[in-house]
Amino acid sequence: INRNEIVERVLPGLMLQLIQITRPGRAKPSQYLMAALMIYTCLLPNSRGGFVSLAAAVGLILLEYSQRFQKEHGGRFSGRLLLGAAVLLVGLYVLLPEEYIARLWRFDEWDLDDTGRLSLWQDGIAMVTDPLFGMGPSYYELHSTSRWRLYGVHNMFIDIYIATGLIGLVLIVLLFWSFARRDLLALAILSMPVARTMVEAGRSYGTWMILAMLGILLNYCDQNRITVTEFFDRLYSRADEARAAPARDTCIRAARRGQQRGMERNGRA
């Protein structure tokens, strides 16, 4: 597995964990620990695309939580959110090696030579002689002289422009806009694959699998006339009820046995 794709495998689980933590009610320490471990796992491969994807997705989830908290508490800001963000930032700088942190902010250079992403983007755009319809699939890989040509120009939108021109680019932007305009959680899920492919190769199956799952989720929400936020609220509420059911059933059975014993004692009396 490419280290740039590790984040795509871990980030969906992290998002579900963060959504559960930021729901109304008290989160368990184990949930915070699991979220912290997942964040560390996302950063450990030292993927700059993964870093962008992680920052976008987590930031949007926390923004959604902040807006909900302010609405429910008369405009007050969440102290738990501020504390969690502070602990996270300090923890990352303490746990991650210094060279890792420095590399995450250098987007216009490679580890093996001086060719940066900006040069790849400029060269790729310059190859297009038919801006309207593009140059066709695999044109860049077949005609580029870059040693990284098999990975495209490390920007999904420029790759799409080279292959399909402005027509394909506009269509994919409209598709993403139809996903993103629903609510902040839909935008957060969309940001997972899209943010990474702004600075990395956008041809992995993981990218399009997440987009396909988001499409299925949005179709379900449309059919039931709910938002993505409401979908997760219902999902976790049912999970909480399912976990509480055994204890509730035990209490009911104990109460019934107590009533039965009381009736038996009254009958003997």
mmCIF file of C-alpha atoms in Angstrom:
data_model
loop_
_atom_site.group_PDB
_atom_site.id
_atom_site.type_symbol
_atom_site.label_atom_id
_atom_site.label_comp_id
_atom_site.label_asym_id
_atom_site.label_seq_id
_atom_site.Cartn_x
_atom_site.Cartn_y
_atom_site.Cartn_z
ATOM 1 C CA ILE A 1 0.000 0.000 0.000
ATOM 2 C CA ASN A 2 1.242 3.490 -0.846
ATOM 3 C CA ARG A 3 1.871 5.499 2.299
ATOM 4 C CA ASN A 4 -0.107 8.365 0.784
ATOM 5 C CA GLU A 5 -3.171 6.109 0.820
ATOM 6 C CA ILE A 6 -2.907 5.059 4.470
ATOM 7 C CA VAL A 7 -4.857 8.144 5.523
ATOM 8 C CA GLU A 8 -7.724 7.150 3.214
ATOM 9 C CA ARG A 9 -7.988 3.853 5.080
ATOM 10 C CA VAL A 10 -7.889 5.372 8.566
ATOM 11 C CA LEU A 11 -9.638 8.723 8.140
ATOM 12 C CA PRO A 12 -13.205 7.392 7.615
ATOM 13 C CA GLY A 13 -12.996 5.588 10.957
ATOM 14 C CA LEU A 14 -11.562 8.704 12.591
ATOM 15 C CA MET A 15 -14.430 10.798 11.251
ATOM 16 C CA LEU A 16 -17.005 8.396 12.691
ATOM 17 C CA GLN A 17 -15.173 8.500 16.022
ATOM 18 C CA LEU A 18 -15.119 12.318 16.047
ATOM 19 C CA ILE A 19 -18.790 12.527 15.084
ATOM 20 C CA GLN A 20 -19.626 10.265 18.018
ATOM 21 C CA ILE A 21 -17.446 12.294 20.412
ATOM 22 C CA THR A 22 -18.999 15.609 19.400
ATOM 23 C CA ARG A 23 -22.577 14.422 19.784
ATOM 24 C CA PRO A 24 -24.595 15.759 22.737
ATOM 25 C CA GLY A 25 -23.696 13.964 25.945
ATOM 26 C CA ARG A 26 -20.501 12.868 27.648
ATOM 27 C CA ALA A 27 -17.919 11.048 25.537
ATOM 28 C CA LYS A 28 -15.908 8.174 27.021
ATOM 29 C CA PRO A 29 -12.130 8.502 27.587
ATOM 30 C CA SER A 30 -11.629 5.456 25.368
ATOM 31 C CA GLN A 31 -13.219 7.353 22.467
ATOM 32 C CA TYR A 32 -10.777 10.236 22.880
ATOM 33 C CA LEU A 33 -7.873 7.793 23.079
ATOM 34 C CA MET A 34 -8.986 6.004 19.918
ATOM 35 C CA ALA A 35 -9.356 9.303 18.048
ATOM 36 C CA ALA A 36 -5.885 10.412 19.169
ATOM 37 C CA LEU A 37 -4.339 7.128 18.011
ATOM 38 C CA MET A 38 -6.054 7.434 14.621
ATOM 39 C CA ILE A 39 -4.825 11.011 14.177
ATOM 40 C CA TYR A 40 -1.292 9.911 15.030
ATOM 41 C CA THR A 41 -1.599 7.036 12.543
ATOM 42 C CA CYS A 42 -2.685 9.473 9.831
ATOM 43 C CA LEU A 43 0.356 11.687 10.432
ATOM 44 C CA LEU A 44 2.946 8.948 10.963
ATOM 45 C CA PRO A 45 3.344 8.097 7.217
ATOM 46 C CA ASN A 46 4.447 11.752 6.764
ATOM 47 C CA SER A 47 2.176 12.187 3.741
ATOM 48 C CA ARG A 48 1.592 15.822 2.862
ATOM 49 C CA GLY A 49 -1.582 14.961 1.013
ATOM 50 C CA GLY A 50 -2.770 13.012 4.020
ATOM 51 C CA PHE A 51 -1.982 15.971 6.247
ATOM 52 C CA VAL A 52 -4.109 18.295 4.089
ATOM 53 C CA SER A 53 -6.940 15.751 4.018
ATOM 54 C CA LEU A 54 -6.781 15.236 7.790
ATOM 55 C CA ALA A 55 -6.776 18.972 8.515
ATOM 56 C CA ALA A 56 -9.733 19.645 6.205
ATOM 57 C CA ALA A 57 -11.922 16.788 7.444
ATOM 58 C CA VAL A 58 -11.239 17.248 11.166
ATOM 59 C CA GLY A 59 -11.554 21.023 10.902
ATOM 60 C CA LEU A 60 -14.970 20.798 9.259
ATOM 61 C CA ILE A 61 -16.263 18.293 11.823
ATOM 62 C CA LEU A 62 -15.138 20.529 14.683
ATOM 63 C CA LEU A 63 -16.718 23.529 12.956
ATOM 64 C CA GLU A 64 -20.023 21.666 12.702
ATOM 65 C CA TYR A 65 -19.780 20.698 16.363
ATOM 66 C CA SER A 66 -18.940 24.285 17.351
ATOM 67 C CA GLN A 67 -21.947 25.676 15.496
ATOM 68 C CA ARG A 68 -24.241 23.100 17.088
ATOM 69 C CA PHE A 69 -22.852 23.814 20.556
ATOM 70 C CA GLN A 70 -23.319 27.565 20.164
ATOM 71 C CA LYS A 71 -26.877 27.076 18.977
ATOM 72 C CA GLU A 72 -27.734 24.833 21.928
ATOM 73 C CA HIS A 73 -25.989 27.004 24.546
ATOM 74 C CA GLY A 74 -26.982 30.507 23.542
ATOM 75 C CA GLY A 75 -23.895 31.478 21.582
ATOM 76 C CA ARG A 76 -21.289 30.252 24.118
ATOM 77 C CA PHE A 77 -18.171 28.614 22.745
ATOM 78 C CA SER A 78 -17.200 25.077 23.712
ATOM 79 C CA GLY A 79 -14.432 24.907 26.276
ATOM 80 C CA ARG A 80 -14.097 21.196 25.548
ATOM 81 C CA LEU A 81 -13.338 22.010 21.913
ATOM 82 C CA LEU A 82 -10.651 24.553 22.834
ATOM 83 C CA LEU A 83 -9.038 22.181 25.329
ATOM 84 C CA GLY A 84 -9.107 19.280 22.893
ATOM 85 C CA ALA A 85 -7.553 21.358 20.096
ATOM 86 C CA ALA A 86 -4.815 22.635 22.413
ATOM 87 C CA VAL A 87 -3.972 19.148 23.680
ATOM 88 C CA LEU A 88 -3.930 17.820 20.113
ATOM 89 C CA LEU A 89 -1.573 20.500 18.795
ATOM 90 C CA VAL A 90 0.828 20.222 21.731
ATOM 91 C CA GLY A 91 0.750 16.437 21.547
ATOM 92 C CA LEU A 92 1.587 16.381 17.844
ATOM 93 C CA TYR A 93 4.586 18.639 18.276
ATOM 94 C CA VAL A 94 5.825 16.545 21.185
ATOM 95 C CA LEU A 95 5.287 13.113 19.633
ATOM 96 C CA LEU A 96 6.144 13.716 15.973
ATOM 97 C CA PRO A 97 9.816 14.053 14.968
ATOM 98 C CA GLU A 98 10.870 17.580 14.016
ATOM 99 C CA GLU A 99 11.724 16.593 10.436
ATOM 100 C CA TYR A 100 8.204 15.180 10.010
ATOM 101 C CA ILE A 101 6.588 18.441 11.037
ATOM 102 C CA ALA A 102 8.913 20.447 8.773
ATOM 103 C CA ARG A 103 8.169 18.223 5.749
ATOM 104 C CA LEU A 104 4.401 18.550 6.108
ATOM 105 C CA TRP A 105 4.583 22.228 5.176
ATOM 106 C CA ARG A 106 6.878 21.853 2.145
ATOM 107 C CA PHE A 107 4.590 21.211 -0.806
ATOM 108 C CA ASP A 108 6.800 22.370 -3.665
ATOM 109 C CA GLU A 109 9.631 19.896 -3.370
ATOM 110 C CA TRP A 110 10.308 16.180 -3.481
ATOM 111 C CA ASP A 111 12.568 14.047 -1.358
ATOM 112 C CA LEU A 112 14.575 12.695 -4.303
ATOM 113 C CA ASP A 113 15.116 15.708 -6.588
ATOM 114 C CA ASP A 114 14.308 19.393 -6.985
ATOM 115 C CA THR A 115 11.198 18.934 -9.114
ATOM 116 C CA GLY A 116 8.219 20.281 -7.175
ATOM 117 C CA ARG A 117 4.482 20.058 -7.565
ATOM 118 C CA LEU A 118 4.202 23.540 -9.022
ATOM 119 C CA SER A 119 6.493 22.565 -11.891
ATOM 120 C CA LEU A 120 4.440 19.425 -12.542
ATOM 121 C CA TRP A 121 1.214 21.425 -12.626
ATOM 122 C CA GLN A 122 2.635 24.027 -15.001
ATOM 123 C CA ASP A 123 4.095 21.406 -17.338
ATOM 124 C CA GLY A 124 0.856 19.414 -17.363
ATOM 125 C CA ILE A 125 -1.318 22.419 -18.196
ATOM 126 C CA ALA A 126 1.128 23.489 -20.929
ATOM 127 C CA MET A 127 0.715 20.090 -22.640
ATOM 128 C CA VAL A 128 -2.988 20.693 -23.321
ATOM 129 C CA THR A 129 -3.575 21.862 -26.908
ATOM 130 C CA ASP A 130 -7.346 21.236 -26.841
ATOM 131 C CA PRO A 131 -8.614 23.011 -23.722
ATOM 132 C CA LEU A 132 -12.270 22.215 -24.399
ATOM 133 C CA PHE A 133 -12.118 18.431 -24.818
ATOM 134 C CA GLY A 134 -8.683 17.622 -23.400
ATOM 135 C CA MET A 135 -6.037 15.242 -24.683
ATOM 136 C CA GLY A 136 -7.584 11.910 -23.713
ATOM 137 C CA PRO A 137 -6.813 9.308 -21.024
ATOM 138 C CA SER A 138 -3.134 8.511 -20.296
ATOM 139 C CA TYR A 139 -1.880 11.365 -22.467
ATOM 140 C CA TYR A 140 0.255 12.777 -19.689
ATOM 141 C CA GLU A 141 1.792 9.404 -18.815
ATOM 142 C CA LEU A 142 2.683 8.711 -22.449
ATOM 143 C CA HIS A 143 4.104 12.120 -23.374
ATOM 144 C CA SER A 144 5.538 13.607 -20.203
ATOM 145 C CA THR A 145 9.266 13.337 -19.482
ATOM 146 C CA SER A 146 8.815 13.585 -15.705
ATOM 147 C CA ARG A 147 10.075 10.652 -13.663
ATOM 148 C CA TRP A 148 6.746 10.836 -11.769
ATOM 149 C CA ARG A 149 4.551 10.714 -14.880
ATOM 150 C CA LEU A 150 2.893 7.425 -13.928
ATOM 151 C CA TYR A 151 1.372 9.208 -10.914
ATOM 152 C CA GLY A 152 -0.025 12.109 -12.937
ATOM 153 C CA VAL A 153 0.621 15.742 -12.037
ATOM 154 C CA HIS A 154 -0.283 15.236 -8.376
ATOM 155 C CA ASN A 155 -3.491 17.212 -8.651
ATOM 156 C CA MET A 156 -6.725 15.427 -9.537
ATOM 157 C CA PHE A 157 -8.379 18.467 -11.080
ATOM 158 C CA ILE A 158 -5.437 19.176 -13.378
ATOM 159 C CA ASP A 159 -5.305 15.480 -14.302
ATOM 160 C CA ILE A 160 -8.988 15.627 -15.227
ATOM 161 C CA TYR A 161 -8.428 18.830 -17.219
ATOM 162 C CA ILE A 162 -5.569 17.244 -19.191
ATOM 163 C CA ALA A 163 -7.619 14.138 -19.993
ATOM 164 C CA THR A 164 -11.110 15.584 -20.553
ATOM 165 C CA GLY A 165 -10.663 19.340 -20.920
ATOM 166 C CA LEU A 166 -12.862 22.043 -19.477
ATOM 167 C CA ILE A 167 -16.008 19.994 -20.118
ATOM 168 C CA GLY A 168 -14.884 17.133 -17.876
ATOM 169 C CA LEU A 169 -13.474 19.522 -15.293
ATOM 170 C CA VAL A 170 -16.716 21.492 -15.010
ATOM 171 C CA LEU A 171 -18.755 18.289 -14.714
ATOM 172 C CA ILE A 172 -16.632 16.891 -11.882
ATOM 173 C CA VAL A 173 -16.701 20.237 -10.045
ATOM 174 C CA LEU A 174 -20.503 20.320 -10.349
ATOM 175 C CA LEU A 175 -20.678 16.754 -9.023
ATOM 176 C CA PHE A 176 -18.551 17.645 -6.008
ATOM 177 C CA TRP A 177 -20.573 20.815 -5.429
ATOM 178 C CA SER A 178 -23.796 18.791 -5.379
ATOM 179 C CA PHE A 179 -22.218 16.678 -2.623
ATOM 180 C CA ALA A 180 -20.709 19.515 -0.620
ATOM 181 C CA ARG A 181 -23.712 21.850 -0.487
ATOM 182 C CA ARG A 182 -25.770 19.533 1.779
ATOM 183 C CA ASP A 183 -24.209 20.323 5.160
ATOM 184 C CA LEU A 184 -20.840 20.520 6.878
ATOM 185 C CA LEU A 185 -20.583 16.780 7.515
ATOM 186 C CA ALA A 186 -21.166 16.020 3.833
ATOM 187 C CA LEU A 187 -18.449 18.547 3.005
ATOM 188 C CA ALA A 188 -16.163 16.952 5.612
ATOM 189 C CA ILE A 189 -16.599 13.491 4.071
ATOM 190 C CA LEU A 190 -15.996 14.931 0.600
ATOM 191 C CA SER A 191 -12.864 16.688 1.796
ATOM 192 C CA MET A 192 -11.241 13.375 2.770
ATOM 193 C CA PRO A 193 -10.430 12.218 -0.772
ATOM 194 C CA VAL A 194 -10.559 15.577 -2.548
ATOM 195 C CA ALA A 195 -8.196 17.525 -0.274
ATOM 196 C CA ARG A 196 -5.550 14.811 -0.528
ATOM 197 C CA THR A 197 -5.721 14.690 -4.301
ATOM 198 C CA MET A 198 -5.043 18.420 -4.522
ATOM 199 C CA VAL A 199 -1.380 17.673 -3.765
ATOM 200 C CA GLU A 200 -1.103 13.920 -4.408
ATOM 201 C CA ALA A 201 -1.992 11.480 -7.169
ATOM 202 C CA GLY A 202 -5.772 11.136 -7.386
ATOM 203 C CA ARG A 203 -5.917 7.735 -9.035
ATOM 204 C CA SER A 204 -6.175 5.390 -6.087
ATOM 205 C CA TYR A 205 -9.246 3.231 -5.691
ATOM 206 C CA GLY A 206 -9.636 4.567 -2.154
ATOM 207 C CA THR A 207 -10.400 8.053 -3.437
ATOM 208 C CA TRP A 208 -13.269 6.954 -5.620
ATOM 209 C CA MET A 209 -14.578 4.381 -3.131
ATOM 210 C CA ILE A 210 -15.101 7.141 -0.555
ATOM 211 C CA LEU A 211 -16.841 9.292 -3.165
ATOM 212 C CA ALA A 212 -19.069 6.364 -4.150
ATOM 213 C CA MET A 213 -20.022 5.698 -0.513
ATOM 214 C CA LEU A 214 -20.788 9.389 -0.042
ATOM 215 C CA GLY A 215 -23.077 9.269 -3.069
ATOM 216 C CA ILE A 216 -24.944 6.296 -1.598
ATOM 217 C CA LEU A 217 -25.269 8.073 1.757
ATOM 218 C CA LEU A 218 -26.597 11.263 0.155
ATOM 219 C CA ASN A 219 -29.103 9.285 -1.899
ATOM 220 C CA TYR A 220 -30.406 7.671 1.316
ATOM 221 C CA CYS A 221 -30.634 11.069 3.002
ATOM 222 C CA ASP A 222 -32.528 12.528 0.047
ATOM 223 C CA GLN A 223 -35.028 9.673 0.056
ATOM 224 C CA ASN A 224 -35.678 10.148 3.784
ATOM 225 C CA ARG A 225 -35.475 13.957 3.636
ATOM 226 C CA ILE A 226 -32.788 14.257 6.288
ATOM 227 C CA THR A 227 -29.348 15.841 6.409
ATOM 228 C CA VAL A 228 -26.109 13.919 6.821
ATOM 229 C CA THR A 229 -25.864 15.267 10.372
ATOM 230 C CA GLU A 230 -29.336 13.924 11.173
ATOM 231 C CA PHE A 231 -28.391 10.553 9.668
ATOM 232 C CA PHE A 232 -25.464 10.150 12.069
ATOM 233 C CA ASP A 233 -27.536 11.407 15.000
ATOM 234 C CA ARG A 234 -30.115 8.698 14.327
ATOM 235 C CA LEU A 235 -27.446 6.081 13.717
ATOM 236 C CA TYR A 236 -25.676 6.649 17.016
ATOM 237 C CA SER A 237 -28.929 7.098 18.938
ATOM 238 C CA ARG A 238 -30.042 3.645 17.799
ATOM 239 C CA ALA A 239 -26.635 2.248 18.719
ATOM 240 C CA ASP A 240 -26.943 3.762 22.212
ATOM 241 C CA GLU A 241 -30.418 2.254 22.575
ATOM 242 C CA ALA A 242 -29.147 -1.153 21.468
ATOM 243 C CA ARG A 243 -26.337 -1.047 24.045
ATOM 244 C CA ALA A 244 -28.747 0.042 26.766
ATOM 245 C CA ALA A 245 -31.350 -2.622 25.911
ATOM 246 C CA PRO A 246 -29.720 -5.594 27.759
ATOM 247 C CA ALA A 247 -29.373 -3.609 30.999
ATOM 248 C CA ARG A 248 -32.935 -2.321 30.667
ATOM 249 C CA ASP A 249 -34.261 -5.833 30.049
ATOM 250 C CA THR A 250 -32.361 -7.113 33.093
ATOM 251 C CA CYS A 251 -33.922 -4.429 35.281
ATOM 252 C CA ILE A 252 -37.392 -5.242 33.951
ATOM 253 C CA ARG A 253 -36.947 -8.956 34.626
ATOM 254 C CA ALA A 254 -35.671 -8.249 38.142
ATOM 255 C CA ALA A 255 -38.643 -5.982 38.835
ATOM 256 C CA ARG A 256 -41.066 -8.627 37.600
ATOM 257 C CA ARG A 257 -39.452 -11.293 39.775
ATOM 258 C CA GLY A 258 -39.733 -8.955 42.752
ATOM 259 C CA GLN A 259 -43.415 -8.364 42.036
ATOM 260 C CA GLN A 260 -44.007 -12.094 41.684
ATOM 261 C CA ARG A 261 -42.313 -12.862 45.001
ATOM 262 C CA GLY A 262 -44.337 -10.101 46.684
ATOM 263 C CA MET A 263 -47.582 -11.591 45.329
ATOM 264 C CA GLU A 264 -46.554 -15.060 46.540
ATOM 265 C CA ARG A 265 -45.796 -13.763 50.051
ATOM 266 C CA ASN A 266 -49.135 -11.932 50.148
ATOM 267 C CA GLY A 267 -50.912 -15.094 49.018
ATOM 268 C CA ARG A 268 -49.325 -17.172 51.797
ATOM 269 C CA ALA A 269 -50.200 -14.495 54.339
#
